Tab-separated table of C-alpha atoms in Angstrom:
chain	number	residue	atom	x	y	z
A	1	MET	CA	35.266	-107.121	23.533
A	2	SER	CA	33.562	-107.063	26.898
A	3	LYS	CA	36.144	-108.678	28.985
A	4	VAL	CA	37.848	-105.159	27.240
A	5	TYR	CA	35.395	-103.335	29.141
A	6	ASP	CA	35.924	-105.629	32.171
A	7	VAL	CA	39.456	-105.089	32.463
A	8	LEU	CA	39.108	-101.701	32.001
A	9	ASN	CA	36.085	-101.093	34.261
A	10	ALA	CA	38.450	-102.947	36.985
A	11	ILE	CA	41.415	-100.714	36.571
A	12	GLU	CA	39.043	-97.378	37.108
A	13	ASN	CA	37.199	-99.443	40.256
A	14	GLY	CA	40.383	-99.926	42.268
A	15	ARG	CA	41.692	-96.603	41.546
A	16	VAL	CA	38.631	-95.115	42.657
A	17	LEU	CA	38.573	-97.159	45.480
A	18	PHE	CA	42.075	-97.238	46.784
A	19	GLU	CA	41.238	-93.253	46.590
A	20	GLU	CA	38.865	-93.816	48.774
A	21	ILE	CA	40.665	-95.642	51.560
A	22	MET	CA	43.570	-93.484	51.130
A	23	ASN	CA	41.514	-90.235	52.051
A	24	ARG	CA	39.379	-91.963	55.171
A	25	GLU	CA	39.930	-92.460	58.347
A	26	SER	CA	41.192	-95.397	59.350
A	27	SER	CA	38.568	-97.718	59.393
A	28	SER	CA	40.032	-101.208	61.224
A	29	HIS	CA	42.518	-101.689	63.690
A	30	TYR	CA	44.297	-105.016	64.449
A	31	GLU	CA	46.371	-105.967	67.293
A	32	ILE	CA	48.321	-108.860	68.430
A	33	GLN	CA	46.880	-112.172	69.928
A	34	GLU	CA	49.220	-114.387	70.356
A	35	ILE	CA	53.129	-114.955	70.484
A	36	TYR	CA	54.867	-117.656	69.265
A	37	GLY	CA	58.464	-118.943	69.751
A	38	ALA	CA	59.917	-115.709	71.716
A	39	ASP	CA	61.754	-115.920	75.038
A	40	ARG	CA	59.193	-114.141	77.569
A	41	SER	CA	62.271	-111.781	79.211
A	42	LYS	CA	63.216	-110.708	75.776
A	43	GLY	CA	59.772	-109.352	75.467
A	44	PHE	CA	58.930	-109.159	71.217
A	45	HIS	CA	59.946	-107.111	68.459
A	46	ALA	CA	56.147	-106.581	67.106
A	47	ASP	CA	55.542	-105.013	69.885
A	48	ALA	CA	57.652	-102.193	68.866
A	49	ASP	CA	57.703	-99.647	66.322
A	50	GLY	CA	59.565	-101.882	63.929
A	51	PRO	CA	56.934	-104.629	63.063
A	52	ALA	CA	58.272	-107.994	61.694
A	53	ASN	CA	57.281	-111.457	61.759
A	54	LEU	CA	53.445	-110.903	61.956
A	55	LEU	CA	50.416	-113.104	61.089
A	56	ALA	CA	47.372	-111.422	60.282
A	57	SER	CA	43.996	-113.009	60.486
A	58	GLY	CA	41.319	-111.193	58.477
A	59	ASP	CA	40.904	-109.364	55.338
A	60	ASN	CA	44.476	-108.365	53.219
A	61	LEU	CA	42.770	-105.196	52.105
A	62	GLU	CA	41.722	-103.518	56.062
A	63	PHE	CA	45.571	-105.413	56.711
A	64	MET	CA	46.777	-103.541	54.217
A	65	GLU	CA	44.967	-99.966	54.984
A	66	TYR	CA	45.817	-100.834	58.836
A	67	LEU	CA	49.489	-101.363	57.820
A	68	ILE	CA	49.567	-98.376	56.345
A	69	LYS	CA	48.327	-95.925	58.245
A	70	GLU	CA	48.893	-96.763	61.513
A	71	LYS	CA	52.132	-99.154	61.579
A	72	GLY	CA	53.382	-96.228	59.083
A	73	MET	CA	54.589	-98.549	56.685
A	74	ALA	CA	54.372	-97.540	53.779
A	75	GLY	CA	57.827	-97.506	51.831
A	76	LYS	CA	59.178	-100.014	54.232
A	77	ILE	CA	58.584	-103.615	51.908
A	78	GLN	CA	60.816	-104.784	50.466
A	79	LEU	CA	59.319	-107.656	48.527
A	80	ILE	CA	55.960	-108.879	48.058
A	81	TYR	CA	54.644	-111.959	46.880
A	82	VAL	CA	50.981	-112.806	46.501
A	83	ASP	CA	49.326	-116.228	45.835
A	84	PRO	CA	45.801	-115.277	44.573
A	85	PRO	CA	42.969	-116.560	43.865
A	86	PHE	CA	43.371	-118.021	39.835
A	87	PHE	CA	39.833	-117.004	38.684
A	88	THR	CA	39.147	-120.689	38.044
A	89	ASN	CA	35.177	-120.328	39.588
A	90	SER	CA	36.961	-123.513	41.708
A	91	LYS	CA	36.366	-123.840	45.681
A	92	TYR	CA	39.574	-125.476	47.085
A	93	GLN	CA	39.875	-127.917	50.143
A	94	ALA	CA	42.344	-128.805	52.797
A	95	SER	CA	43.112	-132.383	53.234
A	96	VAL	CA	42.207	-133.295	57.069
A	97	ARG	CA	41.888	-136.597	59.437
A	98	LEU	CA	40.188	-136.820	62.299
A	99	GLU	CA	41.796	-139.227	65.028
A	100	SER	CA	39.642	-141.100	68.130
A	101	SER	CA	41.447	-143.367	70.624
A	102	LYS	CA	38.352	-145.907	69.127
A	103	LEU	CA	38.292	-146.021	65.612
A	104	GLY	CA	41.953	-144.352	65.357
A	105	LYS	CA	42.637	-142.328	62.191
A	106	SER	CA	39.601	-141.347	59.822
A	107	PRO	CA	40.285	-141.601	56.177
A	108	VAL	CA	42.186	-138.283	54.878
A	109	ILE	CA	38.642	-135.822	54.581
A	110	LYS	CA	38.076	-132.581	52.852
A	111	THR	CA	37.322	-128.966	54.621
A	112	GLY	CA	36.954	-126.151	52.608
A	113	ALA	CA	39.949	-123.780	52.610
A	114	TYR	CA	39.111	-120.998	50.660
A	115	ASP	CA	36.602	-119.762	47.589
A	116	ASP	CA	37.650	-118.790	43.614
A	117	LYS	CA	34.108	-118.454	42.443
A	118	TRP	CA	33.178	-114.992	40.928
A	119	GLU	CA	29.944	-115.786	39.329
A	120	ASP	CA	31.415	-116.134	35.914
A	121	SER	CA	32.157	-112.308	36.447
A	122	LEU	CA	35.913	-111.585	35.551
A	123	GLU	CA	35.495	-107.659	36.509
A	124	GLN	CA	34.530	-108.710	40.123
A	125	TYR	CA	37.858	-110.558	40.577
A	126	LEU	CA	39.686	-107.627	38.797
A	127	SER	CA	38.676	-105.128	40.825
A	128	MET	CA	39.451	-106.761	44.070
A	129	LEU	CA	42.944	-107.113	42.402
A	130	ALA	CA	43.496	-104.115	41.338
A	131	VAL	CA	43.086	-101.736	44.494
A	132	ARG	CA	44.503	-104.597	46.384
A	133	PHE	CA	47.932	-103.865	43.577
A	134	HIS	CA	47.638	-100.203	44.719
A	135	MET	CA	47.630	-101.429	48.038
A	136	MET	CA	50.787	-103.480	47.448
A	137	ARG	CA	53.017	-100.788	45.600
A	138	GLU	CA	51.922	-97.876	48.866
A	139	LEU	CA	53.810	-100.676	50.917
A	140	LEU	CA	56.637	-101.428	48.438
A	141	SER	CA	60.300	-99.652	48.920
A	142	ASP	CA	61.852	-97.640	46.442
A	143	THR	CA	63.802	-100.800	45.259
A	144	GLY	CA	61.247	-103.241	46.264
A	145	CYS	CA	59.629	-105.789	43.681
A	146	ILE	CA	56.213	-107.319	43.504
A	147	TRP	CA	55.786	-111.093	41.972
A	148	VAL	CA	52.115	-111.826	41.184
A	149	HIS	CA	51.492	-115.935	40.989
A	150	LEU	CA	48.611	-117.118	38.555
A	151	ASP	CA	48.038	-119.315	35.751
A	152	TRP	CA	46.134	-119.784	32.121
A	153	HIS	CA	42.673	-118.513	33.664
A	154	GLY	CA	43.871	-115.180	34.768
A	155	SER	CA	47.407	-113.827	33.990
A	156	HIS	CA	46.624	-112.154	30.889
A	157	TYR	CA	44.126	-109.950	32.131
A	158	VAL	CA	46.351	-109.365	35.303
A	159	LYS	CA	49.198	-108.343	33.734
A	160	MET	CA	47.008	-105.425	32.165
A	161	LEU	CA	46.223	-104.173	35.542
A	162	LEU	CA	50.104	-104.039	36.473
A	163	ASP	CA	51.110	-102.584	33.600
A	164	GLU	CA	48.953	-99.807	34.368
A	165	ILE	CA	49.492	-99.702	38.038
A	166	PHE	CA	53.120	-100.249	38.277
A	167	GLY	CA	53.717	-99.077	34.982
A	168	GLU	CA	54.216	-101.214	31.732
A	169	GLY	CA	58.244	-100.151	32.093
A	170	ASN	CA	58.487	-101.745	35.988
A	171	PHE	CA	57.547	-104.961	34.283
A	172	ILE	CA	60.950	-107.038	34.030
A	173	ASN	CA	60.095	-110.811	33.869
A	174	GLU	CA	57.443	-113.909	33.283
A	175	ILE	CA	58.892	-116.625	34.753
A	176	ALA	CA	56.968	-119.555	33.501
A	177	TRP	CA	57.001	-122.516	36.617
A	178	THR	CA	56.853	-125.807	34.946
A	179	TYR	CA	56.119	-129.073	37.467
A	180	LYS	CA	55.033	-132.530	36.426
A	181	SER	CA	52.060	-133.149	38.981
A	182	GLY	CA	48.519	-132.448	37.443
A	183	GLY	CA	46.012	-133.575	35.303
A	184	ALA	CA	46.317	-134.398	31.595
A	185	SER	CA	43.789	-134.258	29.160
A	186	LYS	CA	43.273	-135.611	25.319
A	187	ARG	CA	42.241	-132.539	23.444
A	188	SER	CA	44.992	-130.165	25.357
A	189	PHE	CA	48.733	-130.349	26.012
A	190	ALA	CA	48.907	-131.210	29.234
A	191	ARG	CA	49.021	-127.541	31.504
A	192	LYS	CA	52.186	-128.411	33.522
A	193	HIS	CA	52.880	-124.551	34.333
A	194	ASP	CA	52.232	-121.734	36.360
A	195	THR	CA	52.824	-117.788	35.515
A	196	LEU	CA	55.148	-115.235	38.132
A	197	LEU	CA	54.448	-111.756	37.126
A	198	PHE	CA	57.934	-109.837	38.407
A	199	TYR	CA	57.488	-105.971	38.724
A	200	SER	CA	58.621	-103.285	39.998
A	201	LYS	CA	58.286	-100.303	42.078
A	202	THR	CA	60.944	-97.904	40.140
A	203	ASN	CA	64.080	-98.483	38.273
A	204	LYS	CA	66.162	-98.741	41.146
A	205	TYR	CA	65.135	-102.451	42.104
A	206	LYS	CA	67.228	-104.739	44.061
A	207	PHE	CA	68.124	-107.666	41.829
A	208	ASN	CA	70.095	-110.342	42.643
A	209	ILE	CA	71.808	-112.549	40.099
A	210	LEU	CA	71.364	-115.924	40.523
A	211	LYS	CA	73.040	-119.105	38.765
A	212	GLU	CA	71.816	-122.109	37.533
A	213	LYS	CA	73.798	-125.285	36.168
A	214	SER	CA	74.147	-125.468	32.233
A	215	TYR	CA	75.466	-128.296	31.156
A	216	ASN	CA	78.450	-129.077	27.610
A	217	ARG	CA	77.550	-130.566	24.828
A	218	GLN	CA	77.971	-134.319	25.432
A	219	LEU	CA	78.687	-133.692	29.224
A	220	LYS	CA	82.233	-133.392	28.011
A	221	PRO	CA	85.017	-130.438	29.061
A	222	TYR	CA	85.253	-127.596	26.842
A	223	ARG	CA	88.819	-126.091	28.316
A	224	PHE	CA	87.782	-122.698	26.963
A	225	LYS	CA	90.427	-120.127	28.037
A	226	GLY	CA	89.004	-117.700	30.712
A	227	VAL	CA	85.774	-120.034	31.474
A	228	GLU	CA	85.001	-121.336	34.503
A	229	GLU	CA	83.963	-125.509	34.704
A	230	PHE	CA	82.294	-127.531	36.552
A	231	GLN	CA	81.628	-131.682	36.919
A	232	ASN	CA	79.365	-133.362	38.937
A	233	GLU	CA	78.077	-137.590	38.606
A	234	ILE	CA	76.175	-136.656	35.592
A	235	GLY	CA	79.183	-134.609	33.786
A	236	TRP	CA	80.826	-130.867	33.191
A	237	PHE	CA	78.786	-127.659	33.426
A	238	THR	CA	79.435	-124.145	33.507
A	239	LEU	CA	77.301	-121.643	36.029
A	240	VAL	CA	74.875	-119.204	33.372
A	241	ASN	CA	72.610	-116.551	34.705
A	242	MET	CA	69.054	-118.490	35.636
A	243	LYS	CA	66.912	-118.387	32.370
A	244	ASP	CA	62.834	-117.623	33.369
A	245	VAL	CA	61.604	-120.794	33.049
A	246	TRP	CA	62.430	-122.497	36.069
A	247	ASN	CA	61.636	-126.549	36.553
A	248	ILE	CA	61.391	-127.062	40.080
A	249	ASP	CA	58.499	-130.177	41.935
A	250	MET	CA	55.279	-128.823	43.325
A	251	VAL	CA	55.194	-129.918	47.456
A	252	GLY	CA	54.634	-133.730	46.810
A	253	ARG	CA	51.958	-135.811	48.776
A	254	THR	CA	55.262	-137.625	51.303
A	255	SER	CA	57.181	-134.381	50.863
A	256	SER	CA	58.274	-133.143	54.381
A	257	GLU	CA	56.829	-129.528	53.517
A	258	ARG	CA	53.038	-130.907	52.646
A	259	THR	CA	50.502	-129.595	55.325
A	260	GLY	CA	47.796	-130.079	53.483
A	261	TYR	CA	46.570	-127.232	52.646
A	262	ALA	CA	45.263	-126.929	49.089
A	263	THR	CA	47.399	-124.860	46.412
A	264	GLN	CA	50.614	-125.200	48.954
A	265	LYS	CA	53.938	-124.007	46.750
A	266	PRO	CA	57.183	-125.375	47.750
A	267	GLU	CA	59.827	-123.663	49.251
A	268	LYS	CA	62.500	-124.083	46.888
A	269	LEU	CA	60.862	-121.662	44.727
A	270	ILE	CA	59.513	-119.183	46.918
A	271	LYS	CA	63.357	-119.094	48.725
A	272	ARG	CA	64.413	-118.424	44.869
A	273	ILE	CA	61.827	-114.954	44.735
A	274	ILE	CA	63.676	-114.025	48.104
A	275	ASN	CA	67.104	-114.700	47.561
A	276	ALA	CA	66.936	-112.352	43.594
A	277	CYS	CA	64.995	-109.332	45.237
A	278	SER	CA	65.863	-109.075	48.909
A	279	ASP	CA	68.537	-109.568	51.317
A	280	PRO	CA	69.188	-110.759	54.785
A	281	GLY	CA	66.937	-108.104	56.785
A	282	ASP	CA	64.668	-106.763	54.296
A	283	ILE	CA	60.994	-106.861	55.252
A	284	CYS	CA	59.001	-109.692	52.641
A	285	ALA	CA	55.632	-109.655	52.509
A	286	ASP	CA	52.296	-112.447	51.368
A	287	PHE	CA	48.793	-110.975	51.738
A	288	PHE	CA	47.174	-113.995	50.057
A	289	SER	CA	49.371	-116.200	52.497
A	290	GLY	CA	47.667	-119.372	52.307
A	291	SER	CA	49.801	-122.402	53.762
A	292	GLY	CA	52.427	-120.054	54.729
A	293	THR	CA	55.108	-120.848	52.610
A	294	LEU	CA	56.667	-117.385	52.549
A	295	GLY	CA	57.097	-117.365	56.654
A	296	ALA	CA	58.558	-120.868	56.910
A	297	VAL	CA	60.946	-119.694	53.796
A	298	CYS	CA	62.262	-116.249	55.622
A	299	SER	CA	62.511	-117.432	59.166
A	300	LYS	CA	65.030	-119.397	56.885
A	301	GLU	CA	66.756	-117.111	55.536
A	302	ASP	CA	66.654	-114.147	57.805
A	303	ARG	CA	63.648	-112.275	56.447
A	304	PRO	CA	61.634	-110.889	58.770
A	305	TRP	CA	58.158	-111.174	57.284
A	306	ILE	CA	53.879	-110.150	57.456
A	307	MET	CA	51.669	-112.478	55.774
A	308	CYS	CA	47.321	-112.185	55.911
A	309	ASP	CA	45.065	-114.201	55.187
A	310	GLU	CA	40.872	-114.458	55.619
A	311	GLY	CA	40.701	-118.274	56.388
A	312	ASN	CA	40.339	-120.079	59.542
A	313	VAL	CA	41.943	-122.994	57.902
A	314	ALA	CA	44.732	-121.136	56.454
A	315	THR	CA	45.636	-119.151	60.182
A	316	ALA	CA	45.446	-121.870	62.098
A	317	SER	CA	47.735	-124.264	59.310
A	318	GLN	CA	50.624	-121.390	59.159
A	319	ILE	CA	50.537	-121.139	63.122
A	320	LEU	CA	51.097	-124.457	63.232
A	321	ARG	CA	53.471	-125.194	60.704
A	322	LEU	CA	56.000	-121.744	61.989
A	323	SER	CA	56.023	-122.424	65.163
A	324	ARG	CA	57.374	-125.978	64.252
A	325	GLU	CA	59.648	-123.992	62.291
A	326	ALA	CA	61.159	-122.122	65.213
A	327	GLU	CA	60.548	-125.063	67.632
A	328	ASN	CA	63.085	-126.866	65.461
A	329	ASP	CA	65.527	-124.091	64.817
A	330	ARG	CA	69.088	-125.212	65.578
A	331	ALA	CA	70.714	-122.402	63.975
A	332	GLY	CA	69.652	-120.073	67.190
A	333	ARG	CA	67.609	-117.353	64.973
A	334	ASP	CA	64.667	-115.008	65.940
A	335	MET	CA	61.580	-116.913	64.260
A	336	ALA	CA	58.721	-115.949	67.007
A	337	PHE	CA	56.073	-114.422	65.254
A	338	ALA	CA	52.935	-112.709	65.911
A	339	VAL	CA	48.761	-113.722	65.181
A	340	MET	CA	46.765	-110.522	64.857
A	341	ARG	CA	43.116	-109.475	64.244
A	342	LYS	CA	40.651	-107.114	64.193
A	343	ALA	CA	40.264	-105.110	67.637
A	344	ALA	CA	36.964	-105.731	67.316
A	345	GLN	CA	37.537	-109.547	67.431
A	346	THR	CA	39.057	-109.879	70.379
A	347	GLU	CA	36.913	-111.352	73.063
A	348	ASP	CA	36.359	-114.802	70.634
A	349	PRO	CA	36.655	-114.529	66.365
A	350	ALA	CA	36.223	-118.469	66.147
A	351	GLY	CA	35.780	-119.755	69.143
A	352	SER	CA	34.529	-119.985	72.384
A	353	TYR	CA	35.599	-120.273	76.541
A	354	ASP	CA	34.119	-123.573	77.651
A	355	ASP	CA	34.959	-124.208	80.857
A	356	SER	CA	34.516	-128.099	79.923
A	357	SER	CA	36.686	-128.018	77.155
A	358	VAL	CA	39.566	-128.522	79.303
A	359	ILE	CA	40.405	-130.259	82.909
A	360	PHE	CA	42.839	-129.899	85.297
A	361	SER	CA	43.997	-132.948	87.590
A	362	GLU	CA	45.925	-131.570	90.033
A	363	GLU	CA	46.458	-135.058	91.135
A	364	LEU	CA	47.894	-136.536	87.578
A	365	GLY	CA	49.424	-132.960	87.547
A	366	CYS	CA	48.525	-132.657	83.648
A	367	LEU	CA	46.359	-130.542	81.010
A	368	ARG	CA	44.270	-132.161	78.933
A	369	VAL	CA	41.096	-131.438	76.714
A	370	ILE	CA	38.160	-133.015	77.125
A	371	ASN	CA	34.272	-133.068	75.549
A	372	TYR	CA	35.946	-130.532	72.924
A	373	LYS	CA	32.871	-129.591	70.168
A	374	PRO	CA	33.727	-128.092	66.696
A	375	ASP	CA	32.007	-124.963	66.012
A	376	LYS	CA	31.219	-125.011	62.122
A	377	PHE	CA	32.917	-126.725	59.240
A	378	GLN	CA	32.407	-126.543	55.505
A	379	LEU	CA	32.682	-131.066	54.401
A	380	SER	CA	31.097	-132.939	51.259
A	381	GLU	CA	28.281	-135.249	52.384
A	382	ASN	CA	30.492	-138.448	52.855
A	383	ASP	CA	33.578	-136.797	54.413
A	384	GLU	CA	30.203	-135.003	56.849
A	385	GLU	CA	29.128	-139.135	57.546
A	386	ILE	CA	32.512	-139.586	58.732
A	387	ALA	CA	33.667	-136.567	60.771
A	388	ALA	CA	29.734	-136.902	62.589
A	389	ARG	CA	30.868	-140.661	63.076
A	390	TYR	CA	34.508	-139.464	65.057
A	391	ILE	CA	33.185	-136.152	66.778
A	392	GLY	CA	29.745	-138.113	68.075
A	393	GLU	CA	32.272	-140.640	69.103
A	394	ASP	CA	35.186	-138.149	70.834
A	395	GLY	CA	34.864	-134.498	69.651
A	396	THR	CA	38.296	-133.695	70.903
A	397	SER	CA	39.148	-135.980	67.593
A	398	ALA	CA	39.165	-132.904	65.688
A	399	ILE	CA	41.669	-130.928	67.866
A	400	ASP	CA	44.774	-130.137	65.476
A	401	PHE	CA	46.940	-128.472	68.924
A	402	TRP	CA	47.115	-125.827	71.502
A	403	SER	CA	49.151	-123.943	73.097
A	404	VAL	CA	49.132	-122.770	76.945
A	405	ASP	CA	50.522	-119.528	78.682
A	406	PHE	CA	51.559	-120.169	82.045
A	407	ASP	CA	51.360	-116.257	82.688
A	408	TYR	CA	48.619	-115.255	80.634
A	409	ASP	CA	48.761	-111.446	81.523
A	410	GLY	CA	44.902	-110.940	79.986
A	411	ARG	CA	45.734	-109.533	76.511
A	412	VAL	CA	48.282	-111.102	74.485
A	413	HIS	CA	48.767	-115.198	75.517
A	414	ARG	CA	52.310	-115.828	74.386
A	415	SER	CA	53.072	-119.571	74.013
A	416	ASP	CA	54.874	-121.511	76.331
A	417	GLU	CA	54.271	-125.145	75.280
A	418	ILE	CA	52.787	-126.496	72.055
A	419	VAL	CA	50.555	-129.737	72.531
A	420	SER	CA	49.627	-131.765	69.510
A	421	LYS	CA	46.502	-132.944	68.474
A	422	LYS	CA	44.778	-134.623	72.388
A	423	ASP	CA	48.028	-134.745	74.432
A	424	PHE	CA	48.461	-133.524	77.976
A	425	CYS	CA	51.402	-131.367	79.051
A	426	ALA	CA	52.620	-130.599	82.621
A	427	LEU	CA	50.598	-128.116	84.980
A	428	ARG	CA	52.379	-125.418	86.642
A	429	GLU	CA	50.831	-122.689	88.604
A	430	GLY	CA	50.166	-119.788	87.527
A	431	ASN	CA	47.854	-117.513	85.369
A	432	ILE	CA	46.709	-119.963	82.499
A	433	HIS	CA	44.997	-119.065	79.395
A	434	VAL	CA	44.527	-122.062	76.917
A	435	THR	CA	44.502	-121.170	73.164
A	436	GLY	CA	43.434	-124.201	69.576
A	437	TYR	CA	42.542	-124.785	66.589
A	438	ASP	CA	40.792	-127.712	65.496
A	439	VAL	CA	41.478	-129.162	61.793
A	440	PHE	CA	38.671	-127.275	60.486
A	441	GLY	CA	40.271	-123.886	62.073
A	442	ASN	CA	37.878	-123.135	64.458
A	443	ARG	CA	39.336	-121.325	67.204
A	444	PHE	CA	39.078	-122.700	71.170
A	445	GLN	CA	39.769	-120.568	74.223
A	446	TRP	CA	40.530	-121.391	78.059
A	447	GLN	CA	41.386	-119.769	81.126
A	448	LYS	CA	41.767	-120.416	84.670
A	449	LYS	CA	44.027	-119.686	87.510
A	450	VAL	CA	45.751	-122.363	89.233
């Protein structure tokens, strides 16, 4: 019975806090601090009235308040997909490596990605989600939909929240995503699926029918009148409306998609959701964006996107992933994106200016990072020993990537070149600004006029 009270209290807590937020003056202001993949001569469309391809680093509740109150985004987002904490009472990590010229590559070490511990308080967990669902509903268009990705730990409780906030009549589907990965138990059936709860904002929601193969019995043609049949190397099949059980592989260890971020979701899964509930040009959003899969898929599917995550490791992982997507694009798509942070943090949210961290060599004509020391990181005792050995030998072994702006305007870093790890780039004259990230998500900056 106590858990029923937890749900009821969370519903009320979420409603009260949402009303307080909407009735107060705006408490947070975000601004663009970095831009990647943009043609400098054309500016960047996120600076204009219509936000597109925005990656926010910070609390998603504050960021959604900013979108509603300062960017006028209420009713503008077509699709929201969120993959929030699952109420597992666990901590999740990202897999990273350090690299030294003397020691080579380190073994894989685990750094903190995000915390899903709630001191066994279901009410605390559900209250956190409830107020955010209210904000998401405010942001959705009348034709919009929300997909909430969960598992067995909390999906049945969260559905009660969604029924209350979006309305039982706006519940569309419960999708079971099945996969092969994961462990097994001798005392239960192996848990091999996640649950996706699919709701609309109104009965005018956008939905594009997706088709899937349905193989004929004995894989032979039926030859029914008016039924179109197809054949592949397996046998004969027809195309039918897609069912609510999706068999899609997780991101494997050798997958080209793999970023090393904990709980990364496959692009095929997100692509299916995006294509079902949006059209090219529709804005899609993820406010627990983790490894950045939604942005990566939207960039390929011609949907502008908005993402937010408060983890430094997540932000760094997403910037690198999405900037590589932009660099590797051959279709001429506009894949530029902006990184936003709270205005109060503009000086230096995660690192520090340090003239000794970068060296210029006019003789060699290159720019290179040296003498870097990570600001902070969370590791296990064994991994801390590995990190201490590598960083003690060469602090730059922790560098993940850095970006150079050769014409810095003093406000926004516009990336002219992304440099992997400890590599160098050709030096050019100008007001140079460097911003970079290490494998632990720490951000560092450097500036000099050459």
